Tab-separated table of C-alpha atoms and ligand atoms in Angstrom:
chain	number	residue	atom	x	y	z
A	108	MET	CA	30.439	5.937	-8.759
A	109	ALA	CA	27.728	4.517	-7.957
A	110	LYS	CA	27.338	0.862	-7.102
A	111	LEU	CA	23.098	0.144	-7.341
A	112	VAL	CA	21.156	-2.932	-8.544
A	113	ALA	CA	18.009	-2.594	-9.471
A	114	ALA	CA	15.747	-6.126	-9.817
A	115	SER	CA	14.075	-5.911	-12.058
A	116	LEU	CA	10.238	-7.608	-11.571
A	117	LEU	CA	9.819	-8.657	-15.287
A	118	SER	CA	11.565	-12.025	-14.537
A	119	ALA	CA	9.616	-12.165	-10.880
A	120	ASP	CA	7.166	-15.182	-10.415
A	121	PHE	CA	4.093	-13.059	-10.137
A	122	SER	CA	1.873	-16.162	-8.051
A	123	MET	CA	4.248	-14.429	-5.522
A	124	LEU	CA	5.085	-10.738	-6.177
A	125	GLY	CA	4.231	-9.815	-2.587
A	126	GLU	CA	7.055	-12.757	-1.345
A	127	GLU	CA	9.490	-11.542	-4.402
A	128	ILE	CA	9.638	-7.840	-3.247
A	129	GLU	CA	9.947	-8.847	0.391
A	130	MET	CA	13.011	-10.847	-0.278
A	131	LEU	CA	14.445	-7.577	-2.331
A	132	ASN	CA	13.472	-5.875	0.633
A	133	LYS	CA	15.889	-7.662	3.278
A	134	SER	CA	18.542	-7.831	0.916
A	135	GLU	CA	21.330	-5.835	-1.209
A	136	ASN	CA	18.752	-4.130	-3.620
A	137	ASP	CA	18.919	-0.638	-4.281
A	138	TRP	CA	15.978	0.542	-6.604
A	139	VAL	CA	13.123	-1.943	-7.720
A	140	HIS	CA	12.924	-1.589	-11.292
A	141	VAL	CA	9.525	-1.801	-12.866
A	142	ASP	CA	8.769	-2.524	-16.870
A	143	VAL	CA	5.447	-1.397	-18.677
A	144	MET	CA	5.528	-2.512	-21.751
A	145	ASP	CA	2.441	-1.321	-24.408
A	146	GLY	CA	2.287	-4.070	-26.613
A	147	VAL	CA	3.559	-0.809	-29.802
A	148	PHE	CA	6.515	0.328	-28.847
A	149	VAL	CA	8.112	-3.189	-27.963
A	150	PRO	CA	6.856	-6.116	-29.184
A	151	ASN	CA	5.494	-7.281	-25.762
A	152	ILE	CA	3.219	-6.383	-22.990
A	153	SER	CA	3.884	-6.336	-19.927
A	154	PHE	CA	0.946	-4.868	-16.700
A	155	GLY	CA	-0.068	-1.359	-15.867
A	156	GLN	CA	-0.656	1.634	-12.761
A	157	PRO	CA	-2.331	-1.068	-11.130
A	158	ILE	CA	0.293	-3.561	-10.570
A	159	VAL	CA	2.738	-0.423	-10.194
A	160	LYS	CA	0.370	0.598	-7.274
A	161	PHE	CA	0.357	-3.149	-5.831
A	162	ILE	CA	3.993	-2.890	-5.959
A	163	LYS	CA	4.168	-0.135	-4.568
A	164	LYS	CA	1.899	-1.416	-0.927
A	165	TYR	CA	4.930	-3.898	-0.332
A	166	ALA	CA	8.495	-2.302	-2.086
A	167	LYS	CA	10.471	0.054	0.895
A	168	GLN	CA	13.510	0.625	-2.094
A	169	PRO	CA	12.453	3.214	-4.682
A	170	LEU	CA	10.598	2.066	-7.416
A	171	ASP	CA	12.028	2.733	-11.358
A	172	VAL	CA	9.508	3.243	-13.605
A	173	HIS	CA	10.696	2.251	-17.336
A	174	LEU	CA	8.404	3.634	-19.631
A	175	MET	CA	8.384	1.374	-22.851
A	176	ILE	CA	5.102	3.352	-24.417
A	177	ILE	CA	4.423	5.171	-26.959
A	178	ASN	CA	3.352	8.647	-26.170
A	179	PRO	CA	4.266	7.971	-22.548
A	180	ASP	CA	3.600	11.688	-20.754
A	181	ARG	CA	-0.958	10.447	-20.466
A	182	TYR	CA	0.323	8.350	-17.964
A	183	PHE	CA	2.941	10.326	-15.802
A	184	GLU	CA	0.051	11.286	-13.339
A	185	ASP	CA	-0.753	7.950	-13.118
A	186	PHE	CA	1.780	6.898	-12.736
A	187	LYS	CA	3.150	8.880	-9.924
A	188	ASN	CA	-0.024	8.397	-8.229
A	189	ALA	CA	0.518	4.213	-8.574
A	190	GLY	CA	4.445	4.987	-6.282
A	191	ALA	CA	7.064	5.614	-9.282
A	192	ASP	CA	10.233	7.528	-7.797
A	193	ILE	CA	11.383	7.860	-10.895
A	194	ILE	CA	9.963	7.378	-14.247
A	195	SER	CA	11.785	7.049	-17.736
A	196	VAL	CA	10.856	7.558	-20.901
A	197	HIS	CA	12.686	6.887	-23.847
A	198	TYR	CA	14.349	8.908	-25.995
A	199	GLU	CA	12.459	6.692	-29.287
A	200	ALA	CA	8.992	6.583	-27.816
A	201	CYS	CA	9.115	11.557	-27.339
A	202	ASN	CA	8.194	13.657	-30.383
A	203	HIS	CA	8.726	16.308	-27.476
A	204	LEU	CA	11.426	14.960	-25.169
A	205	HIS	CA	12.387	18.167	-23.138
A	206	ARG	CA	8.761	18.744	-22.471
A	207	SER	CA	8.289	14.827	-21.053
A	208	LEU	CA	11.511	14.744	-19.169
A	209	SER	CA	10.124	19.051	-17.993
A	210	SER	CA	6.676	17.227	-17.145
A	211	ILE	CA	8.261	14.224	-14.832
A	212	LYS	CA	10.855	16.850	-13.016
A	213	GLU	CA	7.483	19.103	-12.177
A	214	LEU	CA	5.187	16.463	-10.711
A	215	GLY	CA	8.372	16.193	-7.872
A	216	LEU	CA	9.967	12.926	-9.377
A	217	LYS	CA	13.261	11.978	-11.142
A	218	SER	CA	13.875	11.641	-14.366
A	219	GLY	CA	15.403	8.993	-16.677
A	220	VAL	CA	16.277	8.311	-20.498
A	221	VAL	CA	15.996	5.301	-21.942
A	222	LEU	CA	17.941	4.902	-25.197
A	223	ASN	CA	17.733	1.810	-27.227
A	224	PRO	CA	21.105	0.163	-28.953
A	225	HIS	CA	20.584	1.675	-32.591
A	226	THR	CA	20.453	5.581	-30.642
A	227	PRO	CA	23.345	7.081	-30.361
A	228	VAL	CA	24.507	8.962	-26.778
A	229	SER	CA	25.174	12.384	-28.282
A	230	LEU	CA	21.881	12.843	-29.083
A	231	LEU	CA	20.728	13.663	-25.073
A	232	LYS	CA	23.123	16.674	-25.345
A	233	ASP	CA	20.480	19.384	-25.276
A	234	VAL	CA	18.249	17.368	-22.740
A	235	LEU	CA	21.297	15.594	-20.432
A	236	TYR	CA	20.110	19.062	-17.328
A	237	LEU	CA	17.011	17.728	-17.020
A	238	CYS	CA	17.746	13.639	-16.711
A	239	ASP	CA	18.346	12.200	-13.413
A	240	VAL	CA	19.472	9.095	-15.140
A	241	VAL	CA	20.384	7.835	-18.519
A	242	THR	CA	19.230	4.013	-19.148
A	243	LEU	CA	21.273	2.647	-22.066
A	244	MET	CA	19.108	-0.591	-23.119
A	245	SER	CA	22.330	-3.619	-23.795
A	246	VAL	CA	19.370	-5.526	-25.150
A	247	ASN	CA	16.002	-4.702	-27.604
A	248	PRO	CA	14.054	-3.826	-25.108
A	249	GLY	CA	11.109	-6.028	-24.808
A	250	PHE	CA	12.200	-9.233	-22.926
A	251	GLY	CA	14.089	-10.807	-19.724
A	252	GLY	CA	17.139	-13.048	-21.097
A	253	GLN	CA	18.288	-11.648	-23.714
A	254	LYS	CA	22.175	-11.184	-24.384
A	255	PHE	CA	24.197	-8.778	-23.729
A	256	ILE	CA	24.816	-6.046	-26.107
A	257	GLU	CA	28.935	-5.836	-26.286
A	258	HIS	CA	28.672	-2.320	-28.000
A	259	THR	CA	27.206	-0.907	-24.921
A	260	TYR	CA	30.732	-0.193	-23.098
A	261	THR	CA	31.114	1.941	-25.719
A	262	LYS	CA	28.027	4.007	-25.344
A	263	ILE	CA	29.164	4.085	-21.330
A	264	SER	CA	32.469	5.394	-22.047
A	265	GLU	CA	31.054	8.292	-24.438
A	266	LEU	CA	28.206	8.977	-22.059
A	267	LYS	CA	30.470	9.555	-19.235
A	268	THR	CA	32.718	11.621	-20.917
A	269	LEU	CA	29.321	13.984	-22.061
A	270	ILE	CA	27.709	14.081	-18.651
A	271	ASN	CA	31.335	15.404	-17.250
A	272	SER	CA	31.696	17.933	-19.834
A	273	LEU	CA	28.297	19.415	-18.451
A	274	ASN	CA	29.382	18.973	-15.181
A	275	LEU	CA	26.543	17.083	-14.292
A	276	ASN	CA	25.450	14.431	-12.276
A	277	THR	CA	23.588	12.345	-14.310
A	278	LEU	CA	23.960	8.577	-13.377
A	279	ILE	CA	24.116	5.661	-16.049
A	280	GLU	CA	21.964	2.901	-15.601
A	281	ILE	CA	22.772	-0.780	-18.164
A	282	ASP	CA	19.279	-2.677	-18.817
A	283	GLY	CA	19.585	-5.890	-20.280
A	284	GLY	CA	21.706	-9.009	-20.409
A	285	VAL	CA	23.356	-8.086	-16.651
A	286	ASN	CA	24.217	-11.355	-14.942
A	287	THR	CA	27.733	-11.457	-12.397
A	288	LYS	CA	30.109	-12.171	-15.125
A	289	ASN	CA	29.820	-8.380	-16.768
A	290	SER	CA	28.679	-5.984	-13.440
A	291	SER	CA	32.303	-5.505	-12.248
A	292	LEU	CA	33.667	-4.574	-15.636
A	293	LEU	CA	30.309	-2.259	-16.078
A	294	TYR	CA	30.744	-0.431	-13.049
A	295	GLN	CA	34.319	-0.036	-14.364
A	296	ALA	CA	33.027	0.925	-17.431
A	297	GLY	CA	31.023	4.097	-16.096
A	298	ALA	CA	27.595	2.754	-14.360
A	299	ASP	CA	25.917	3.926	-11.601
A	300	VAL	CA	22.586	1.316	-11.708
A	301	LEU	CA	22.886	-2.008	-12.978
A	302	VAL	CA	19.684	-3.520	-14.080
A	303	ALA	CA	19.201	-7.172	-13.535
A	304	GLY	CA	16.046	-9.156	-14.137
A	305	SER	CA	16.713	-12.875	-14.970
A	306	ALA	CA	20.201	-13.110	-13.485
A	307	VAL	CA	18.570	-12.581	-10.070
A	308	PHE	CA	15.273	-14.122	-10.305
A	309	SER	CA	16.213	-17.206	-11.864
A	310	ALA	CA	19.094	-17.877	-9.245
A	311	GLU	CA	19.066	-19.761	-6.453
A	312	ASN	CA	20.071	-17.008	-4.118
A	313	PRO	CA	18.653	-14.068	-4.825
A	314	PRO	CA	20.229	-11.555	-2.196
A	315	LEU	CA	23.683	-13.375	-2.476
A	316	THR	CA	23.547	-12.862	-6.166
A	317	ILE	CA	22.843	-9.301	-5.651
A	318	LYS	CA	25.376	-9.095	-3.511
A	319	GLU	CA	27.175	-10.570	-6.042
A	320	LEU	CA	26.473	-8.165	-8.073
A	321	LYS	CA	28.524	-5.284	-6.348
A	322	LYS	CA	31.369	-6.925	-6.198
B	260	DX5	C1	13.331	-5.866	-21.199
B	260	DX5	C2	13.510	-4.591	-19.049
B	260	DX5	C3	14.548	-5.005	-19.026
B	260	DX5	C4	14.440	-7.085	-18.577
B	260	DX5	C5	15.897	-6.789	-18.165
B	260	DX5	O1	13.174	-4.806	-22.007
B	260	DX5	O2	13.924	-3.534	-19.928
B	260	DX5	O3	14.283	-5.027	-17.590
B	260	DX5	O4	13.401	-7.455	-17.701
B	260	DX5	O5	16.398	-9.055	-18.140
B	260	DX5	P1	17.181	-8.874	-18.093
B	260	DX5	O6	18.014	-8.594	-16.896
B	260	DX5	O7	16.959	-10.905	-18.171
B	260	DX5	O8	17.775	-9.161	-19.373
B	261	ZN	ZN1	13.548	-2.384	-18.382
């Protein structure tokens, strides 16, 4: 089981984004989680390729790009060129998920699927072999700082069972409401990667919080 932290820049101070990324570079953070929102799939708009390109210029850790947009396939190449290392799409936003995941892999990137809290893990059975990462949303996507949905623990164990039954190495990522109080339980339940936005960026000592998230 991996124990990785992916700090989400959504909660960073954008007036000093370079410094925030520099802080992550020097910390034990593993992936930089980048939340792209279109105001249609989710009720919020964040940022697009130009900002991702800027993030890439400073970040030393892999960019974990979480696309909360409809018809994401239109932008895979753009996000690759902007510096994405992992691209994750929402199950609920793709009509042809097999094609979407194959396209991400054909670009030479790591591929991921994200499930909203209402989407069952069992629906992934036939595409799991195309996923390097599966992200379980533990809040309804769109905003940072929301409350963790406890049912996520059940989904982690269902997903772990499915991954093992298919003999795969897919990583399980958890996104939303992660903090130093639930992190060790999440890793114990089978999570490999924890996304943390507000827990890291509103902490007094962000590098220490990142360290504590891994304990
Ligand atoms: C929410 C985003 C998350 C968000 C998490 O839709 O996908 O990555 O930044 O924020 P926290 O960790 O504050 O719940
Ligand atoms: Zn996210």
